Every structure is written in C-alpha cells, then in structure tokens.
Amino acid sequence: MSARELIATAKAMVAEGKGLLAMDESTPTCNKRFEKVGIPQTEGARRSYRELIVTTSGLGEFISGVILFDETIRQSRKDGTPFVRLIADAGIIPGIKVDTGAKDMAGHPDEKITEGLDGLRDRLAEYFQMGARFAKWRAVITIANGIPSRGCIEANAHALARYAALCQEVGLVPVVEPEVLMDGEHTLERCCEVTEKVLRTVFNQLYTQRVKLEGLILKPNMVLPGLTCPKQETVDEVADATVRCLLRAVPAAVPGITFLSGGQSGELASARLNAMNVRFKSRLPWALAFSFARAIQQPALEIWKGQQANAAAAQQALYHRARCNSAARLGQYRTEVENTVDSRAR
Ligand code: 13P
C-alpha cells in the first residue's frame, strides 16, 4: 500500500459534506445501551441493529466511513451478504476499532491506559484483508483534582503513536482518538489547557514514531466545560475555544479532524460543529467533520427498541441525524434543517 493510497483514503474520509459514523461499541457498551431502552442483550439483537444501520438507504450521501467492532465486521445481513460488502457498495469506507479497551492504569489512581498493542500487526493485516481501510484507537483522559498526570498522558500518547505506525505499515488510515472526557466540574478553560497538552504530546509521539501526518485523521473531543460545571458557555464560545486550541496543537499537514460527540445531545453536537465551520472554515488548514456514535445513533436506537416494526422509522431518524451533521460540516445547519422530516430513508 503506497503513501499515495493512504493519503487518498484519509482525504476521502473527510470529503466535503461528509463524516464518519461510529458504530464500534464494544459488546459490553452496546449491551449497556440496549439495556437502557429494553432491548435484549444478545448477539442476534446486536446483529439486527447493525443491519438496520448499514442498510439505511442514502446514508452514503453524508457518511464517508463507518467504524465497526470486531464482532460486527464478521457479521452479515440476514441473506448472508457481509456487512463490509453492503457498506462498500453504498460508497462508504469500512473502518474498524482495534484497541482492546481502556483499563485502570497501574500507579495512577482514577486514570486509564488503553491496551491492544500486543499482536496488533497481525490483527490489522486480517482487518485489511476483510476490507477495512481505516482503524480507530481511543485513549481516555480524565480531568479531576490533580489529574491527568504526565504519566497517563505520555503512556496513552505513546500507545496511540505505536498503533498509528502499525496501521500505516499495513495500509490502514489511523484515526487517532485522544478523548478528554466531559465528566466533571472543570471549566472550559481547564478543558482547553488539558486538551492542548494532550494533543501536543500526541503529535510529538506521532513524530517520534515516524507517522505520516498526511495519512491520519485526528478524532478529538470538542473543548467543553465539564458536565457539572456551573458555567456553560454558548455554542459560539465553545466553537471559538475548540478551534483556538486545535490551531495551537494540530499540524497543518493533518487532512482532517473528526470530533467525537462524547455524550453531547445530537442537536448540540451539530450546532457546535456548525458554529466552528461557519466562523472558521475558510481559514483552517484541515477539514472539521464528525465521527459521532451517540450523537448520530441515539434517536434511532430509542425508536427501534428491538422491534422490526420500528426499523423504518429508526432508519429515518438515523438518516436525519446524518443529514444534520453533514449540514454542520458545511456550516449550513439551522432550525429548518433540524425540523425537516426526512422521508428519503426506507
Ligand atoms: P461518541 O460520539 O458517542 O462519543 O462515540 C464516538 C466514539 O467513537 C468513541 O470512541
């Protein structure tokens, strides 16, 4: 796989008006979300739900790539057609989550280190064979009293860079995801300071590990006040703080930034992404797009409830959120777009 192909894939992932749909919840996370809305936590139910997503008609208008989980990349539509084939036929690039989860970090109370480097080279080769063209690895950074520590930031950044180098070796575009969590009372300024430090450390490590910046996608958090912080900034203030932070820490050679939603509502995530593109799009070196799981899927999951009879309405809701985020990507998201009833998806 040549550098040229890697770069072409990375560019296609942030094509104008498009972004990524994360549907890579691990089995425990997917089960937790199912349990909340009363869906049985079985392999069959997870397969049916993922089939609903990948067979949503017209999704490829707004979605450039989907991120799958190991169980999902091996699954098929009821008639036996592999999901990966359906996704590629819809003009969408298949991707795969390859970390094995964030675990408690030794010597670092309340902090996590993401695992999954052992045996990664062979797993990546298998995923490439199966049709994946990009991968994802998520590091988790918590803000609280006295944390994040230097040890936690550096270890996670190092693992992200090792993963990214292995991805590029096999021809997969690495989606590099250092997530600073929203949980906590911290202010927007503190989130900005931590996010900048984390991103600077990640890019130092990517450089040390000889990762090609042109062939990766960054998936960061938006710069937000903590969920329980009494002061909650406006949409425009969040957009300004996020872009200011990214401009300081993300090299211009990176083709695109696809935000995670992190527990924001669908509408707020769209509004904030939109504000960034309205205010800064023409002046930025990289595309600002999305790689949302909950902020795209949640309404569809709540409508579906595990019932086939609700599948069409759920697909309509999924299509709608994808469309809203596509508009946000272009700086064209507004009330009329949010209130449009989409009948395109069937
Ligand atoms: P959320 O958009 O729900 O935060 O999920 C994105 C993701 O892929 C987290 O790793």
Short mmCIF file of C-alpha atoms and ligand atoms in Angstrom, two decimals:
data_model
loop_
_atom_site.label_atom_id
_atom_site.label_comp_id
_atom_site.label_asym_id
_atom_site.label_seq_id
_atom_site.Cartn_x
_atom_site.Cartn_y
_atom_site.Cartn_z
CA MET A 1 0.00 0.00 0.00
CA SER A 2 1.55 3.26 -1.10
CA ALA A 3 1.58 6.52 0.82
CA ARG A 4 -0.49 7.93 -2.02
CA GLU A 5 -3.34 5.49 -1.39
CA LEU A 6 -3.20 6.11 2.34
CA ILE A 7 -3.47 9.85 1.78
CA ALA A 8 -6.31 9.38 -0.73
CA THR A 9 -8.25 7.32 1.82
CA ALA A 10 -7.69 9.92 4.55
CA LYS A 11 -8.92 12.67 2.21
CA ALA A 12 -11.99 10.63 1.23
CA MET A 13 -12.83 10.17 4.90
CA VAL A 14 -13.23 13.92 5.27
CA ALA A 15 -14.73 14.61 1.84
CA GLU A 16 -16.78 17.80 1.65
CA GLY A 17 -20.11 17.44 3.45
CA LYS A 18 -19.25 14.05 4.92
CA GLY A 19 -18.07 12.50 8.15
CA LEU A 20 -17.76 9.20 9.98
CA LEU A 21 -20.42 7.16 11.72
CA ALA A 22 -19.02 5.33 14.74
CA MET A 23 -20.87 2.04 15.30
CA ASP A 24 -17.97 0.35 17.04
CA GLU A 25 -19.40 0.00 20.53
CA SER A 26 -17.76 -2.96 22.22
CA THR A 27 -20.16 -5.73 23.25
CA PRO A 28 -20.40 -4.53 26.89
CA THR A 29 -21.03 -0.90 25.80
CA CYS A 30 -23.58 -1.92 23.18
CA ASN A 31 -25.33 -4.13 25.74
CA LYS A 32 -25.44 -1.26 28.23
CA ARG A 33 -27.11 0.98 25.63
CA PHE A 34 -29.56 -1.81 24.71
CA GLU A 35 -30.43 -2.44 28.35
CA LYS A 36 -31.33 1.24 28.86
CA VAL A 37 -34.03 1.04 26.17
CA GLY A 38 -35.18 -2.51 26.95
CA ILE A 39 -33.55 -4.37 24.05
CA PRO A 40 -32.33 -7.94 24.74
CA GLN A 41 -28.53 -8.09 25.03
CA THR A 42 -27.91 -10.87 22.52
CA GLU A 43 -25.64 -11.36 19.54
CA GLY A 44 -28.77 -11.58 17.38
CA ALA A 45 -30.09 -8.22 18.57
CA ARG A 46 -26.71 -6.56 18.04
CA ARG A 47 -26.57 -8.00 14.51
CA SER A 48 -30.11 -6.82 13.70
CA TYR A 49 -29.33 -3.32 14.98
CA ARG A 50 -26.13 -3.07 12.98
CA GLU A 51 -28.00 -4.38 9.91
CA LEU A 52 -30.53 -1.59 10.39
CA ILE A 53 -27.71 0.96 10.34
CA VAL A 54 -25.77 -0.34 7.35
CA THR A 55 -28.90 -0.87 5.23
CA THR A 56 -30.19 2.68 5.75
CA SER A 57 -30.83 3.89 2.24
CA GLY A 58 -28.96 7.05 1.24
CA LEU A 59 -26.53 7.05 4.18
CA GLY A 60 -23.59 7.38 1.78
CA GLU A 61 -24.75 10.90 0.86
CA PHE A 62 -23.50 12.11 4.26
CA ILE A 63 -21.30 9.38 5.67
CA SER A 64 -17.83 8.73 4.26
CA GLY A 65 -16.88 5.87 6.57
CA VAL A 66 -18.27 3.68 9.33
CA ILE A 67 -16.30 2.31 12.28
CA LEU A 68 -17.12 -1.31 13.08
CA PHE A 69 -16.36 -3.54 16.06
CA ASP A 70 -14.66 -6.94 15.70
CA GLU A 71 -17.96 -8.80 16.11
CA THR A 72 -19.68 -6.57 13.55
CA ILE A 73 -17.06 -6.75 10.80
CA ARG A 74 -17.61 -10.53 10.77
CA GLN A 75 -21.42 -10.28 10.55
CA SER A 76 -23.76 -10.35 7.56
CA ARG A 77 -27.21 -9.23 6.52
CA LYS A 78 -29.91 -11.88 7.07
CA ASP A 79 -29.50 -13.06 3.44
CA GLY A 80 -25.78 -13.75 4.04
CA THR A 81 -24.29 -10.63 2.39
CA PRO A 82 -21.36 -9.49 4.57
CA PHE A 83 -21.83 -6.07 6.20
CA VAL A 84 -18.47 -4.99 4.78
CA ARG A 85 -19.75 -5.61 1.24
CA LEU A 86 -23.00 -3.69 1.90
CA ILE A 87 -21.01 -0.77 3.29
CA ALA A 88 -18.58 -0.66 0.36
CA ASP A 89 -21.45 -0.98 -2.13
CA ALA A 90 -23.07 2.06 -0.51
CA GLY A 91 -19.90 4.06 -1.30
CA ILE A 92 -18.85 4.10 2.36
CA ILE A 93 -15.36 3.16 3.60
CA PRO A 94 -15.32 0.37 6.21
CA GLY A 95 -13.22 1.00 9.33
CA ILE A 96 -12.52 -0.96 12.49
CA LYS A 97 -11.89 -0.25 16.17
CA VAL A 98 -8.66 -2.03 17.10
CA ASP A 99 -7.88 -1.09 20.69
CA THR A 100 -8.95 -3.59 23.33
CA GLY A 101 -10.23 -1.05 25.80
CA ALA A 102 -9.15 1.47 28.43
CA LYS A 103 -8.00 -0.29 31.60
CA ASP A 104 -7.06 1.00 35.07
CA MET A 105 -3.52 2.34 34.91
CA ALA A 106 -1.04 0.93 37.43
CA GLY A 107 0.19 3.53 39.90
CA HIS A 108 -2.26 6.10 38.56
CA PRO A 109 -5.49 6.08 40.56
CA ASP A 110 -8.61 7.08 38.56
CA GLU A 111 -6.71 7.08 35.26
CA LYS A 112 -6.88 4.72 32.28
CA ILE A 113 -4.42 3.33 29.79
CA THR A 114 -5.67 1.90 26.51
CA GLU A 115 -4.47 -1.60 25.67
CA GLY A 116 -4.22 -3.59 22.44
CA LEU A 117 -0.69 -3.30 21.02
CA ASP A 118 0.25 -6.97 21.52
CA GLY A 119 -0.47 -8.91 18.33
CA LEU A 120 -1.80 -5.77 16.67
CA ARG A 121 0.23 -6.15 13.46
CA ASP A 122 -1.46 -9.49 12.66
CA ARG A 123 -4.93 -8.26 13.59
CA LEU A 124 -4.52 -5.21 11.34
CA ALA A 125 -3.45 -7.40 8.42
CA GLU A 126 -6.57 -9.53 8.88
CA TYR A 127 -8.86 -6.49 9.00
CA PHE A 128 -7.25 -5.10 5.86
CA GLN A 129 -7.89 -8.44 4.13
CA MET A 130 -11.52 -8.25 5.25
CA GLY A 131 -11.90 -4.87 3.54
CA ALA A 132 -11.21 -2.31 6.27
CA ARG A 133 -9.32 0.76 5.08
CA PHE A 134 -9.03 2.67 8.32
CA ALA A 135 -8.81 1.91 12.04
CA LYS A 136 -9.57 3.59 15.34
CA TRP A 137 -7.88 3.63 18.76
CA ARG A 138 -9.33 5.59 21.69
CA ALA A 139 -7.34 6.89 24.65
CA VAL A 140 -9.28 8.25 27.62
CA ILE A 141 -8.13 11.23 29.68
CA THR A 142 -10.00 12.23 32.83
CA ILE A 143 -9.94 15.71 34.34
CA ALA A 144 -10.22 15.85 38.15
CA ASN A 145 -8.21 17.03 41.13
CA GLY A 146 -4.54 16.51 40.28
CA ILE A 147 -5.21 14.60 37.06
CA PRO A 148 -4.50 13.99 34.25
CA SER A 149 -0.95 13.05 35.21
CA ARG A 150 2.05 13.29 32.92
CA GLY A 151 2.43 9.51 33.14
CA CYS A 152 -1.09 8.91 31.87
CA ILE A 153 -0.87 11.43 29.03
CA GLU A 154 2.54 10.20 27.86
CA ALA A 155 1.72 6.48 28.03
CA ASN A 156 -1.51 6.95 26.10
CA ALA A 157 0.14 9.19 23.51
CA HIS A 158 2.91 6.63 23.04
CA ALA A 159 0.40 3.81 22.51
CA LEU A 160 -1.56 5.93 20.01
CA ALA A 161 1.61 6.60 18.03
CA ARG A 162 2.69 2.93 18.06
CA TYR A 163 -0.80 1.94 16.85
CA ALA A 164 -0.78 4.63 14.15
CA ALA A 165 2.59 3.50 12.79
CA LEU A 166 1.40 -0.11 12.58
CA CYS A 167 -1.78 0.97 10.79
CA GLN A 168 0.12 2.90 8.14
CA GLU A 169 2.50 -0.01 7.62
CA VAL A 170 -0.41 -2.25 6.56
CA GLY A 171 -2.31 0.44 4.61
CA LEU A 172 -4.95 1.44 7.14
CA VAL A 173 -5.51 5.13 7.92
CA PRO A 174 -5.24 5.53 11.69
CA VAL A 175 -7.96 7.53 13.40
CA VAL A 176 -6.11 8.86 16.43
CA GLU A 177 -8.56 9.46 19.26
CA PRO A 178 -7.34 11.06 22.48
CA GLU A 179 -10.61 11.76 24.32
CA VAL A 180 -10.62 14.24 27.18
CA LEU A 181 -13.84 13.31 28.98
CA MET A 182 -16.67 15.76 29.64
CA ASP A 183 -17.38 14.32 33.09
CA GLY A 184 -16.60 16.63 35.98
CA GLU A 185 -16.94 20.15 37.30
CA HIS A 186 -13.98 21.61 35.43
CA THR A 187 -14.25 24.82 33.43
CA LEU A 188 -13.94 25.24 29.67
CA GLU A 189 -10.54 26.88 30.23
CA ARG A 190 -9.28 23.80 32.07
CA CYS A 191 -10.55 21.53 29.27
CA CYS A 192 -8.76 23.74 26.77
CA GLU A 193 -5.49 23.59 28.72
CA VAL A 194 -5.65 19.78 29.12
CA THR A 195 -6.72 19.17 25.51
CA GLU A 196 -3.85 21.31 24.22
CA LYS A 197 -1.33 19.48 26.39
CA VAL A 198 -2.67 16.07 25.32
CA LEU A 199 -2.65 16.97 21.62
CA ARG A 200 0.88 18.40 21.77
CA THR A 201 2.08 15.20 23.47
CA VAL A 202 0.27 13.01 20.92
CA PHE A 203 1.77 14.87 17.94
CA ASN A 204 5.26 14.72 19.49
CA GLN A 205 4.89 10.95 19.80
CA LEU A 206 3.48 10.60 16.27
CA TYR A 207 6.56 12.43 15.00
CA THR A 208 8.91 10.25 17.06
CA GLN A 209 7.23 7.09 15.71
CA ARG A 210 7.51 8.37 12.11
CA VAL A 211 3.80 8.50 11.43
CA LYS A 212 2.84 10.35 8.25
CA LEU A 213 0.60 13.20 9.28
CA GLU A 214 -0.96 13.40 5.80
CA GLY A 215 -2.23 9.84 6.22
CA LEU A 216 -4.06 10.08 9.53
CA ILE A 217 -7.27 11.54 10.93
CA LEU A 218 -7.45 13.15 14.38
CA LYS A 219 -10.55 12.41 16.46
CA PRO A 220 -10.54 14.75 19.46
CA ASN A 221 -13.12 15.99 21.92
CA MET A 222 -14.58 19.44 21.49
CA VAL A 223 -13.35 21.90 24.13
CA LEU A 224 -16.27 21.98 26.57
CA PRO A 225 -16.98 22.91 30.17
CA GLY A 226 -17.40 19.85 32.44
CA LEU A 227 -20.92 18.44 32.56
CA THR A 228 -21.47 19.69 36.12
CA CYS A 229 -19.59 22.97 35.76
CA PRO A 230 -21.98 25.78 36.78
CA LYS A 231 -20.84 27.95 33.86
CA GLN A 232 -21.89 26.50 30.50
CA GLU A 233 -20.57 28.53 27.56
CA THR A 234 -22.61 29.33 24.46
CA VAL A 235 -22.34 27.41 21.19
CA ASP A 236 -20.16 30.16 19.67
CA GLU A 237 -17.88 30.30 22.72
CA VAL A 238 -17.35 26.54 22.53
CA ALA A 239 -16.63 26.79 18.81
CA ASP A 240 -14.07 29.57 19.38
CA ALA A 241 -12.30 27.77 22.24
CA THR A 242 -12.16 24.49 20.32
CA VAL A 243 -10.71 25.98 17.16
CA ARG A 244 -8.23 28.13 19.10
CA CYS A 245 -6.98 25.05 20.93
CA LEU A 246 -6.70 22.96 17.75
CA LEU A 247 -4.85 25.70 15.87
CA ARG A 248 -2.18 25.71 18.58
CA ALA A 249 -1.64 21.97 18.66
CA VAL A 250 -2.59 20.27 15.39
CA PRO A 251 -0.12 20.48 12.47
CA ALA A 252 -1.47 21.79 9.17
CA ALA A 253 -0.43 18.58 7.35
CA VAL A 254 -3.25 16.64 9.01
CA PRO A 255 -6.06 16.38 6.44
CA GLY A 256 -9.00 16.24 8.80
CA ILE A 257 -10.36 16.41 12.31
CA THR A 258 -13.45 14.36 13.10
CA PHE A 259 -14.89 15.11 16.53
CA LEU A 260 -16.33 12.52 18.86
CA SER A 261 -19.63 13.52 20.47
CA GLY A 262 -18.76 12.30 23.97
CA GLY A 263 -22.29 12.36 25.38
CA GLN A 264 -23.50 15.69 23.94
CA SER A 265 -27.03 15.63 22.56
CA GLY A 266 -27.36 15.21 18.82
CA GLU A 267 -28.61 18.76 18.34
CA LEU A 268 -25.90 20.39 20.44
CA ALA A 269 -23.14 18.40 18.74
CA SER A 270 -24.47 19.52 15.33
CA ALA A 271 -24.85 23.13 16.44
CA ARG A 272 -21.30 23.33 17.83
CA LEU A 273 -19.71 21.71 14.77
CA ASN A 274 -21.73 24.04 12.58
CA ALA A 275 -20.58 27.12 14.50
CA MET A 276 -16.94 26.11 14.02
CA ASN A 277 -17.43 25.77 10.27
CA VAL A 278 -19.48 28.98 9.95
CA ARG A 279 -16.88 31.01 11.84
CA PHE A 280 -13.60 29.47 10.70
CA LYS A 281 -13.95 27.04 7.76
CA SER A 282 -12.30 29.22 5.13
CA ARG A 283 -9.29 29.91 7.38
CA LEU A 284 -8.43 26.40 8.59
CA PRO A 285 -5.78 24.04 7.20
CA TRP A 286 -7.80 20.90 7.99
CA ALA A 287 -11.42 19.83 7.45
CA LEU A 288 -13.62 19.92 10.56
CA ALA A 289 -16.00 16.97 10.46
CA PHE A 290 -17.63 14.42 12.76
CA SER A 291 -17.16 10.86 13.92
CA PHE A 292 -20.16 10.54 16.20
CA ALA A 293 -21.68 7.44 17.74
CA ARG A 294 -24.33 8.59 20.22
CA ALA A 295 -25.00 11.95 18.55
CA ILE A 296 -25.99 10.12 15.35
CA GLN A 297 -27.41 6.85 16.63
CA GLN A 298 -29.26 7.62 19.85
CA PRO A 299 -32.65 8.72 18.44
CA ALA A 300 -32.67 5.71 16.07
CA LEU A 301 -31.87 3.29 18.88
CA GLU A 302 -34.65 4.70 21.05
CA ILE A 303 -37.17 4.39 18.21
CA TRP A 304 -36.11 0.87 17.20
CA LYS A 305 -36.39 -0.72 20.67
CA GLY A 306 -35.50 -4.08 19.13
CA GLN A 307 -38.79 -4.26 17.14
CA GLN A 308 -38.73 -4.94 13.40
CA ALA A 309 -41.91 -2.86 13.05
CA ASN A 310 -39.94 0.23 14.13
CA ALA A 311 -36.99 -0.34 11.80
CA ALA A 312 -38.09 2.04 9.02
CA ALA A 313 -38.75 4.89 11.47
CA ALA A 314 -35.40 4.25 13.15
CA GLN A 315 -33.60 4.38 9.81
CA GLN A 316 -35.35 7.65 9.06
CA ALA A 317 -34.06 9.09 12.35
CA LEU A 318 -30.53 7.88 11.61
CA TYR A 319 -30.63 9.37 8.13
CA HIS A 320 -31.89 12.63 9.60
CA ARG A 321 -29.03 12.98 12.12
CA ALA A 322 -26.51 12.10 9.41
CA ARG A 323 -28.01 14.82 7.24
CA CYS A 324 -27.93 17.39 10.06
CA ASN A 325 -24.25 16.65 10.70
CA SER A 326 -23.47 16.86 7.02
CA ALA A 327 -25.06 20.33 7.05
CA ALA A 328 -22.99 21.22 10.15
CA ARG A 329 -19.87 20.10 8.31
CA LEU A 330 -20.73 22.67 5.63
CA GLY A 331 -21.79 25.41 8.05
CA GLN A 332 -25.38 25.09 6.81
CA TYR A 333 -27.10 23.56 9.84
CA ARG A 334 -30.07 25.60 11.06
CA THR A 335 -33.52 25.15 12.59
CA GLU A 336 -35.14 24.39 9.23
CA VAL A 337 -32.65 21.58 8.60
CA GLU A 338 -33.22 20.16 12.10
CA ASN A 339 -37.01 20.35 11.64
CA THR A 340 -37.12 18.81 8.16
CA VAL A 341 -38.89 15.47 8.10
CA ASP A 342 -36.74 13.06 6.12
CA SER A 343 -38.69 10.52 4.13
CA ARG A 344 -35.72 9.54 1.95
CA ALA A 345 -34.58 6.65 4.16
CA ARG A 346 -36.57 3.42 3.83
P1 13P B 1 -19.45 9.21 20.82
O1 13P B 1 -19.69 10.08 19.64
O2 13P B 1 -20.71 8.57 21.36
O3 13P B 1 -18.63 9.86 21.88
O4 13P B 1 -18.59 7.99 20.33
C1 13P B 1 -17.55 8.22 19.46
C2 13P B 1 -16.55 7.18 19.64
O5 13P B 1 -16.18 6.51 18.71
C3 13P B 1 -15.99 6.99 20.98
O6 13P B 1 -14.86 6.22 20.87
#
